[in-house]
Rosetta silent file (secondary structure, phi, psi, omega in degrees, C-alpha in Angstrom):
SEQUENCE: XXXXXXXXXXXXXXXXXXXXXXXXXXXXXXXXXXXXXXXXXXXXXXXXXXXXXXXXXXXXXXXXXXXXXXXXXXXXXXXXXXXXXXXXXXXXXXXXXXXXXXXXXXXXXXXXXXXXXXXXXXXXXXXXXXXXXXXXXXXXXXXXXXXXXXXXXXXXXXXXXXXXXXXXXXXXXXXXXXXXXXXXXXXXXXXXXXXXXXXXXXXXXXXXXXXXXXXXXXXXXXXXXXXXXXXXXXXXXXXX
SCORE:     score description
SCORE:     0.000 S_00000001
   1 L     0.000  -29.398  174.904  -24.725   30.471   -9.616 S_00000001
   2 H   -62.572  -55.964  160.830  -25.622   31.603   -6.137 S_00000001
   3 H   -14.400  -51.286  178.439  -22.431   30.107   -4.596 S_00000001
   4 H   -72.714  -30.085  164.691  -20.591   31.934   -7.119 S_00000001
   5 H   -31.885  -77.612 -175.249  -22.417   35.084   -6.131 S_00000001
   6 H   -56.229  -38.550  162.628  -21.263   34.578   -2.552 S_00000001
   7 H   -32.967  -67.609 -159.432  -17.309   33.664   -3.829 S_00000001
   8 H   -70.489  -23.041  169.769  -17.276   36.306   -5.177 S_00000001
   9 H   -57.143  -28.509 -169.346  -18.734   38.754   -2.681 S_00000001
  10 H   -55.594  -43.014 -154.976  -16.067   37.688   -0.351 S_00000001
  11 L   -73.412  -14.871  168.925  -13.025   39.519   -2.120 S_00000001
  12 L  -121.787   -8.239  163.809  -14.822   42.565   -0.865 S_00000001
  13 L   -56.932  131.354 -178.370  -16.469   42.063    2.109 S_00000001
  14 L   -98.627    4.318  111.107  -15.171   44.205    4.968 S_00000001
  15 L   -33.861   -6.307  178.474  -16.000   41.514    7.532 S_00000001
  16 L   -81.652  154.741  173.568  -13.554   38.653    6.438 S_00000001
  17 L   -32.226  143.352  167.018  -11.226   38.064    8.899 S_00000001
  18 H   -67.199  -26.596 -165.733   -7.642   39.832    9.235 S_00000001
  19 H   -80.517  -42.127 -173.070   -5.763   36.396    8.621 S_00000001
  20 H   -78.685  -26.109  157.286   -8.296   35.293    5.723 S_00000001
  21 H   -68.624  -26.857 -166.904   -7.481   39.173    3.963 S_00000001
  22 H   -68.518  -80.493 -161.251   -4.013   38.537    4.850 S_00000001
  23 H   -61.638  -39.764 -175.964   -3.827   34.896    2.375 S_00000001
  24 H   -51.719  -37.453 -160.272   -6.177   36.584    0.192 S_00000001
  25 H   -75.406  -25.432 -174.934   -4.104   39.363   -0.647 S_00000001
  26 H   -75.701  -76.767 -161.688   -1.165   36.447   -0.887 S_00000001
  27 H   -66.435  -25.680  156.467   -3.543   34.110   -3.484 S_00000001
  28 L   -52.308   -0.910  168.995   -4.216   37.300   -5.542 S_00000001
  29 L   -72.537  141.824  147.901   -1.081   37.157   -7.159 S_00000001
  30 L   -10.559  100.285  178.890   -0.641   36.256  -10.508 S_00000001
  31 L   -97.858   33.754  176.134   -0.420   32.238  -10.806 S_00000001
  32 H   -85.344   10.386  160.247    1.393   32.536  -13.870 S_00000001
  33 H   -73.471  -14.794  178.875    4.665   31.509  -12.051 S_00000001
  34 H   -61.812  -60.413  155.578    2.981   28.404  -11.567 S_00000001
  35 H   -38.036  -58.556  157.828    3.218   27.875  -15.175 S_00000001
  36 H   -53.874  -17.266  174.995    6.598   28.810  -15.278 S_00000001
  37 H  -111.331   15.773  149.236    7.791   26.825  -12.956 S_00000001
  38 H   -61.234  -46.550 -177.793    6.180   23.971  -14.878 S_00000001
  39 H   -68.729  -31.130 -177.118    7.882   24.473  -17.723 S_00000001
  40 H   -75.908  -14.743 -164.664   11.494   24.659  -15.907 S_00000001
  41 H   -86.350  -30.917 -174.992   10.314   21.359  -14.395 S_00000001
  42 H  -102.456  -15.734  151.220    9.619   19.830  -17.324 S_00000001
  43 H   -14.998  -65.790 -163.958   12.635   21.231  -19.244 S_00000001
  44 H   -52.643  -64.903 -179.554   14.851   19.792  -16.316 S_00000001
  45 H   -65.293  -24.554  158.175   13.087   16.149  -16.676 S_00000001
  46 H   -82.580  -12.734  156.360   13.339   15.813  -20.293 S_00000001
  47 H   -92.112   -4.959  172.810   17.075   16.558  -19.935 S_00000001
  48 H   -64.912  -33.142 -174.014   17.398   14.158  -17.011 S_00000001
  49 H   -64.586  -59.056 -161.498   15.204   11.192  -19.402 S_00000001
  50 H   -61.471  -38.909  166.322   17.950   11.955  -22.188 S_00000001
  51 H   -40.891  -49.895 -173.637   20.811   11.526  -19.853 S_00000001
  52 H   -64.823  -52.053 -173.913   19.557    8.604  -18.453 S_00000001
  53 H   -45.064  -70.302 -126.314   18.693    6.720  -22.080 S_00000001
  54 H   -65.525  -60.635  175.042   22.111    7.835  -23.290 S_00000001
  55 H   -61.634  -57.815  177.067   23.864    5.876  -19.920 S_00000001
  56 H   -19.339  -82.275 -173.604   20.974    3.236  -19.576 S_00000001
  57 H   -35.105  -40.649 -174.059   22.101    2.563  -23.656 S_00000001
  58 H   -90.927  -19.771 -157.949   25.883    3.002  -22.827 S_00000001
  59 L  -115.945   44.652  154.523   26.608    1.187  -19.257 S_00000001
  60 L  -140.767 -177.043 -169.692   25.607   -2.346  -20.330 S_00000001
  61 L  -129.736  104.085 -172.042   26.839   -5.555  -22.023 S_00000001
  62 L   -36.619  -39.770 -128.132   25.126   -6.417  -25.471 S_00000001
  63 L  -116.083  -28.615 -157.155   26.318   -9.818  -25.197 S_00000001
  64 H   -66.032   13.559  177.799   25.494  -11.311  -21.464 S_00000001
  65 H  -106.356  -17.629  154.483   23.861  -14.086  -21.989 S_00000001
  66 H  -104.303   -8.803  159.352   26.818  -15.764  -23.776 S_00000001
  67 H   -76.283  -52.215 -166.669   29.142  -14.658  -21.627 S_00000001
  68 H   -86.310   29.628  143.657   27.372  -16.491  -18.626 S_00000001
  69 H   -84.108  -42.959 -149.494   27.382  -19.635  -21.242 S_00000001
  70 H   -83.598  -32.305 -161.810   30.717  -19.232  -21.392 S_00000001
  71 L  -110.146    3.503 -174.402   31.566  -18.708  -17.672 S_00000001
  72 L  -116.737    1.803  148.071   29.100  -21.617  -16.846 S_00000001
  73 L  -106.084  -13.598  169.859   32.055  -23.814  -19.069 S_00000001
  74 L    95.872   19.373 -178.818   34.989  -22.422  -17.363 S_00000001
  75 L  -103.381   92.639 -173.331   35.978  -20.176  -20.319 S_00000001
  76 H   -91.808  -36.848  152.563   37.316  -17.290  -18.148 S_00000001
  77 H   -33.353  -52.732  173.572   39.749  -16.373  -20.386 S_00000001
  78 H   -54.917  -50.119 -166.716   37.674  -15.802  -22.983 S_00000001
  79 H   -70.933  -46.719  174.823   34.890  -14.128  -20.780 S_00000001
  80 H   -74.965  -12.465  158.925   37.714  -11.697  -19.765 S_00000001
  81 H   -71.095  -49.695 -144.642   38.740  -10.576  -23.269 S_00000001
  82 H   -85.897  -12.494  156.654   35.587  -10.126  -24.405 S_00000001
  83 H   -55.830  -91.142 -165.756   34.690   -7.357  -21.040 S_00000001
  84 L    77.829 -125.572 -162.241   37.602   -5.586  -22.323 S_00000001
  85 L  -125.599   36.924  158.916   36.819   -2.347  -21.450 S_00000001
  86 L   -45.553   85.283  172.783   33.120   -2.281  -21.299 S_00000001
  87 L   -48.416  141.863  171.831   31.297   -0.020  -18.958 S_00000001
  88 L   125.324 -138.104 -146.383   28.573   -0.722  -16.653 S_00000001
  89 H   -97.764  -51.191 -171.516   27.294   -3.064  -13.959 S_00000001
  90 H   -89.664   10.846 -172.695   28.037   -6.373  -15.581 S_00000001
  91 H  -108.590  -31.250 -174.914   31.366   -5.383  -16.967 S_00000001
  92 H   -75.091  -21.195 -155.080   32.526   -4.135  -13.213 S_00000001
  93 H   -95.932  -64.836 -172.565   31.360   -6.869  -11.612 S_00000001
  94 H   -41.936  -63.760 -166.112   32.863   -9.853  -13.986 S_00000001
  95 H   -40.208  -37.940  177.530   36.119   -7.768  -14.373 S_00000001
  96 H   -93.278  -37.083 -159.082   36.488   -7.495  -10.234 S_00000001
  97 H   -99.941  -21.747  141.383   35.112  -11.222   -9.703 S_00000001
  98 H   -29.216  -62.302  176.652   37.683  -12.137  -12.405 S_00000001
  99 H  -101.100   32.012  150.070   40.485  -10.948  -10.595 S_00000001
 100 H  -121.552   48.952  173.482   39.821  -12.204   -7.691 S_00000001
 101 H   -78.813  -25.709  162.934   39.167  -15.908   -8.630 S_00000001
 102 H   -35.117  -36.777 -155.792   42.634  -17.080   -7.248 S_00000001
 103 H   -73.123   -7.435 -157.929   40.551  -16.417   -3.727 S_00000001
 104 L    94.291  163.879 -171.489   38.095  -18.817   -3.824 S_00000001
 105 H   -87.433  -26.876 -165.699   34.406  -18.543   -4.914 S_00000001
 106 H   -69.180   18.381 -162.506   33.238  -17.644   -1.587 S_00000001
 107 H  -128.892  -23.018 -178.936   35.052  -14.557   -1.539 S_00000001
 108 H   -74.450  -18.997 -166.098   34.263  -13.810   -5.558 S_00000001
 109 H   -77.130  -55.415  164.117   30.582  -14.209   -4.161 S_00000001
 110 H   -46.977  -81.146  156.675   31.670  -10.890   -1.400 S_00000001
 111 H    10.945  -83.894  156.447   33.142   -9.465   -4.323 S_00000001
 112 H   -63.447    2.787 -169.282   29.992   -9.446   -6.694 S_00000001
 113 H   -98.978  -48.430 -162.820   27.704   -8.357   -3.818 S_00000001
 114 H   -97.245   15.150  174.553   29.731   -5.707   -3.342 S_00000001
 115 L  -107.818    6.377  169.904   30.355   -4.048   -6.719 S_00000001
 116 L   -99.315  -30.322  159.181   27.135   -4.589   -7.627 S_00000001
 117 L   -95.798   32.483  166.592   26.041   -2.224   -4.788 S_00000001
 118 L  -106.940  -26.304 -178.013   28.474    0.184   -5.475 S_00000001
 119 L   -86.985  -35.235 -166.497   27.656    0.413   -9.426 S_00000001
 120 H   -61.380  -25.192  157.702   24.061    0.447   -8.729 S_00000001
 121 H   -82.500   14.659  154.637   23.162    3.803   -7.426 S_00000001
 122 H   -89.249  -15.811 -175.221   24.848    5.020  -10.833 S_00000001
 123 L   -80.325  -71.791 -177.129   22.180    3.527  -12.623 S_00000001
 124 L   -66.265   29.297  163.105   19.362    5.241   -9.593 S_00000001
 125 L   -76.505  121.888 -165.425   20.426    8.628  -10.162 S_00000001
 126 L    84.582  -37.875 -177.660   18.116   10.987  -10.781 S_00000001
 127 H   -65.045  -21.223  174.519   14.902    8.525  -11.015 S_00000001
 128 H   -59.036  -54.283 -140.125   14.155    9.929   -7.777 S_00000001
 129 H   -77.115  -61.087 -174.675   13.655   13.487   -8.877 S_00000001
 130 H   -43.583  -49.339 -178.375   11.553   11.823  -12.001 S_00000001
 131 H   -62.993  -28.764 -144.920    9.580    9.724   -9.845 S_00000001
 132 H  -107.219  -27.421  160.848    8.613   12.520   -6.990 S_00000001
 133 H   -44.082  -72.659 -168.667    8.026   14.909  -10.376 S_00000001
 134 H   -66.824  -12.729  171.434    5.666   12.756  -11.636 S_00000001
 135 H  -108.196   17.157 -176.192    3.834   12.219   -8.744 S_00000001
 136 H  -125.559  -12.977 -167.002    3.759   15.831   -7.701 S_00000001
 137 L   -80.946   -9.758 -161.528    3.585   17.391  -10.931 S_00000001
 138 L  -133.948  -28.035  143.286   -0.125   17.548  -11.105 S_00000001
 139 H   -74.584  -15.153  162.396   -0.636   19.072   -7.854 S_00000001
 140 H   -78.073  -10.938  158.677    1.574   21.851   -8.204 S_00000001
 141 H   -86.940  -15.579 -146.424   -1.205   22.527  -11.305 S_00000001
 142 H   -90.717  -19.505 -173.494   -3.942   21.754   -9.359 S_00000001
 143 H   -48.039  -66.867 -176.797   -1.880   24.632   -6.972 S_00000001
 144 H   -65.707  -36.368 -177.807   -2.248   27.484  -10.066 S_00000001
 145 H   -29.896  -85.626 -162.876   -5.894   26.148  -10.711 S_00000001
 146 H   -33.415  -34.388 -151.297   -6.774   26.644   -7.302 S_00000001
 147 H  -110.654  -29.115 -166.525   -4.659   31.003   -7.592 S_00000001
 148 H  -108.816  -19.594  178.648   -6.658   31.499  -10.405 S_00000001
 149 H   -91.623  -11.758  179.495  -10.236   30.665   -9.869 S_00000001
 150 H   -66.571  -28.035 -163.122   -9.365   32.367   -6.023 S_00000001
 151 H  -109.306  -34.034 -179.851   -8.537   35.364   -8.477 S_00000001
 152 H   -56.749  -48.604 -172.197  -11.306   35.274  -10.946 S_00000001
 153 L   -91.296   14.196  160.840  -13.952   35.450   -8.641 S_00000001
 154 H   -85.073  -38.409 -176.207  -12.216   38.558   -6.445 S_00000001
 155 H   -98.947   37.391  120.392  -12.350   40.484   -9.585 S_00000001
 156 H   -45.981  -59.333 -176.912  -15.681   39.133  -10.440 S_00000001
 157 H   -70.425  -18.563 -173.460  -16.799   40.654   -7.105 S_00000001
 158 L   -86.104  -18.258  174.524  -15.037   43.729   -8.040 S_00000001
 159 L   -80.699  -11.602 -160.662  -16.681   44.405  -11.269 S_00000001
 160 L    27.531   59.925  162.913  -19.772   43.988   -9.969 S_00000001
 161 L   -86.632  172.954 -174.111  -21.209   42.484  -12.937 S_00000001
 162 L  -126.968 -150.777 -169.925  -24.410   41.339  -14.004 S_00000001
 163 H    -2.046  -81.420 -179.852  -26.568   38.644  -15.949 S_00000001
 164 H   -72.343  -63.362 -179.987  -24.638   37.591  -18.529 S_00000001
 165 H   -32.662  -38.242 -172.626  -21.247   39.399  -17.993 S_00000001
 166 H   -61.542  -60.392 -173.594  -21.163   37.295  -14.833 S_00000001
 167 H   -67.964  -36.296  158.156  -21.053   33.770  -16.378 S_00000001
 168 H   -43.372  -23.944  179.779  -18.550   34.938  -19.188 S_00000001
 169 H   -86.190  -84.799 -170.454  -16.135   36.303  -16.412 S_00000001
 170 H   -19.578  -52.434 -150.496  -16.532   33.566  -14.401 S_00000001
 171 H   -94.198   -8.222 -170.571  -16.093   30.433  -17.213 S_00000001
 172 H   -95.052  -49.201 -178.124  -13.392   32.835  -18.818 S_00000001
 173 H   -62.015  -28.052  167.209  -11.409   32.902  -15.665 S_00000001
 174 H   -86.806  -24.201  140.381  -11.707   29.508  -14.946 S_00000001
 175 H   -59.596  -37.745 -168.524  -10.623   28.057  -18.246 S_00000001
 176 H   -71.797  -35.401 -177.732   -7.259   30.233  -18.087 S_00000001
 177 H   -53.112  -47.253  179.400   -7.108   28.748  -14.210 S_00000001
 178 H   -78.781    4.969 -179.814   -7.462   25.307  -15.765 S_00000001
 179 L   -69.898    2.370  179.783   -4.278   25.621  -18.254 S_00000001
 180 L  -109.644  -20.038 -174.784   -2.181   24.950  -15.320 S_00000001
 181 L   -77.645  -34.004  164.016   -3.963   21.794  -14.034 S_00000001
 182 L   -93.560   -4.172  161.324   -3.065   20.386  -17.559 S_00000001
 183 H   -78.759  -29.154  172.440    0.669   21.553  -18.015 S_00000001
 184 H   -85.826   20.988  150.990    1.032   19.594  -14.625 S_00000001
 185 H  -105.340  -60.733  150.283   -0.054   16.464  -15.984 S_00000001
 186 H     1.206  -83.277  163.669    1.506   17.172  -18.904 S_00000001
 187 H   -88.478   11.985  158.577    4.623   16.956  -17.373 S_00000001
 188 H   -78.466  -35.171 -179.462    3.596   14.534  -14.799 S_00000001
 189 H   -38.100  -80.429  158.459    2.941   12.143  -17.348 S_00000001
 190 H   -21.256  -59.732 -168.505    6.073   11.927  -19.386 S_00000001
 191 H   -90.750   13.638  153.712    8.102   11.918  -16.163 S_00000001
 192 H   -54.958  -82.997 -159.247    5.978    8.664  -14.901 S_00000001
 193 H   -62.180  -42.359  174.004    6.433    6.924  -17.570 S_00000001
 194 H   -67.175  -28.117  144.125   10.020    7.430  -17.949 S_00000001
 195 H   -16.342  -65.682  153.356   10.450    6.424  -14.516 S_00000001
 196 H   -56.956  -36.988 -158.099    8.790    3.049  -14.763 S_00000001
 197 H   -87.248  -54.687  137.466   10.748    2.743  -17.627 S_00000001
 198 H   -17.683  -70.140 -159.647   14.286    3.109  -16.010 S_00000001
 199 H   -40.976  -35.357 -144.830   13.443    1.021  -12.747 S_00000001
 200 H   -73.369  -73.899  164.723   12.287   -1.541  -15.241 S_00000001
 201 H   -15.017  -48.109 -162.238   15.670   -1.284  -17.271 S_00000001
 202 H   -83.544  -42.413 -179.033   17.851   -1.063  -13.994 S_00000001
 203 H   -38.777  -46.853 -150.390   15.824   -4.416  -12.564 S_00000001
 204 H   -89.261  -19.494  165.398   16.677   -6.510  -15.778 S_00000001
 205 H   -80.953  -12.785 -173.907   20.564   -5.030  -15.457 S_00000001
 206 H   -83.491  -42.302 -175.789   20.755   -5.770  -12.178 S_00000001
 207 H   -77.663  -36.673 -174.762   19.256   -9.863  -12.841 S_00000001
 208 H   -83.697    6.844 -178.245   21.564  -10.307  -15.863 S_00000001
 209 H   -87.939  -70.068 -176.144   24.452   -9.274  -13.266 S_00000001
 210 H   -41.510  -49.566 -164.592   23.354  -11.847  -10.881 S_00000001
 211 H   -70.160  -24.531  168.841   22.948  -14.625  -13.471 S_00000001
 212 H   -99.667   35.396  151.464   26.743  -13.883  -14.515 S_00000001
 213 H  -103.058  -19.485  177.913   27.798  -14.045  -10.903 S_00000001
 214 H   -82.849  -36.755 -179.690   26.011  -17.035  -10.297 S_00000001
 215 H   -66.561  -34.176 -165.142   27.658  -18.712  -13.514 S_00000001
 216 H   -79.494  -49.651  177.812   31.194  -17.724  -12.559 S_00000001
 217 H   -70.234  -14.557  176.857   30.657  -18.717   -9.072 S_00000001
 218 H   -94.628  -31.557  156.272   29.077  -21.972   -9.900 S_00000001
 219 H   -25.272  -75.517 -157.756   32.038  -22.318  -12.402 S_00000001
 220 H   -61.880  -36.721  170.256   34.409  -21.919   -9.634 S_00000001
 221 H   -64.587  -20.840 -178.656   32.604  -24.428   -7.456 S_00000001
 222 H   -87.477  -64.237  151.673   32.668  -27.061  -10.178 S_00000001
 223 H    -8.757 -101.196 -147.965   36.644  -26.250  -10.342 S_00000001
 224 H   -64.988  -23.196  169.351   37.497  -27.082   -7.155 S_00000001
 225 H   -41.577  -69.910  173.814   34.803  -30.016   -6.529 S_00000001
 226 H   -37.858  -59.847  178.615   37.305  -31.372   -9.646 S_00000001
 227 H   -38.709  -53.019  174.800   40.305  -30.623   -7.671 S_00000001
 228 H   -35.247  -58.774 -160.747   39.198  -32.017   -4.808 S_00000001
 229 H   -89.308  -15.863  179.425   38.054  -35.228   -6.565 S_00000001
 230 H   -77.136  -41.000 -165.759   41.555  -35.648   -8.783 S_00000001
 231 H   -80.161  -28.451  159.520   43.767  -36.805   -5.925 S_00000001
 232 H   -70.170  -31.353 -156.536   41.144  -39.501   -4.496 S_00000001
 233 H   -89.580  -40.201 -178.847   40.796  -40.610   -8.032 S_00000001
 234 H   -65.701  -58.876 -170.492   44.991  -41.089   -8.323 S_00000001
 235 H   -44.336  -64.756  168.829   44.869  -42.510   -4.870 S_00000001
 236 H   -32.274  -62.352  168.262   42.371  -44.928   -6.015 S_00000001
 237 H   -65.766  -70.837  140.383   44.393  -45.996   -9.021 S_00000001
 238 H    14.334  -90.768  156.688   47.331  -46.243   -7.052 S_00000001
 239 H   -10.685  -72.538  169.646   45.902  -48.691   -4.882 S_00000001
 240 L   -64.352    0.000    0.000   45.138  -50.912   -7.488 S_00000001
């Protein structure tokens, strides 16, 4: 309690510094913008999560593990009706490595490298802002904490109260100080998890892209191997 004594003594002492009256007089403000500008933050991040499910949900292909059965048999026809006109990673990339297959695979292989890193920061939009929320989100509370017990005990010092009055000011100011340290977890929380929860999502769209670029391209290699191998095989008969 002495400690708090001395805290509080400070807010009036005509011996603190000019620089240290200067930030007091700053940290005596109201930190109930802190609060507010929790709440636009976590407004902002629960419509950023809903965006994201709604594309996450919309920008994939239901289907992609029988299309790279399909393209790992040479049924490219098939594989290209059934993209149609399916958005997302694994629909751009088959659709573009489709029409270039005249080219060879080593060029469908350029092809799928590079539409997959052109679709892929549509997927990482936004996760930044989610991620640097959630890991920031609880120090910008700990920030109003911090404005509010800095305020309780200058008007602690100012009231000059005594016995009792004191710890009731004190533990009253310092509960409303700590409502800010838990709206920024609050919305650090949330915007964590959804976070993890994307990357994880973009990770497993991104691997079922590769595995149908790897089928199509191993497709294509098994093509031409045949080609390759029909004209020695005539030649051979021939021969005989």
């Amino acid at each position: 309690m002495t400690s708090f004594l001395l805290l509080a003594q400070m807010g009036s002492n005509e011996h603190v510094g000019w620089l240290s009256r200067k930030l007091l007089g700053v940290t005596l403000t109201s930190a109930e913008w802190v609060l507010w500008l929790l709440v636009v933050l976590s407004v902002l991040s629960i419509a950023l999560m809903l965006e994201r499910a709604v594309y996450f949900a919309t920008h994939r292909l239901p289907n992609s593990e029988e299309l790279a059965l399909r393209l790992a048999r040479g049924e490219l026809e098939a594989v290209r009706a059934a993209v149609g006109n399916h958005k997302g990673m694994e629909a751009a990339v088959l659709r573009e490595a489709l029409a270039s297959v005249e080219q060879g695979p080593e060029t469908v292989e350029q092809v799928i490298a590079s539409t997959v890193a052109r679709e892929r920061p549509q997927y990482e939009r936004y996760l930044s802002f989610l991620g640097t929320l959630g890991n920031n989100a609880p120090f910008i509370g700990l920030f109003g904490t911090v404005l509010g017990i800095i305020k309780a005990f200058n008007d602690l010092g100012n009231m000059g109260a005594k016995g009792a009055a004191i710890q009731q000011t004190v533990m009253a100011g310092i509960s409303e100080a700590l409502v800010a340290t838990a709206v920024g977890l609050a919305v650090a929380i949330p915007a964590v998890v959804a976070f993890n929860v994307f990357s994880r999502q973009l990770k497993t769209i991104t691997s079922r892209t590769n595995a149908l670029g790897h089928a199509l391209v191993g497709s294509l290699h098994a093509r031409a191997q045949r080609a390759e191998a029909a004209p020695r095989v005539l030649a051979s008969g021939e021969g005989r």
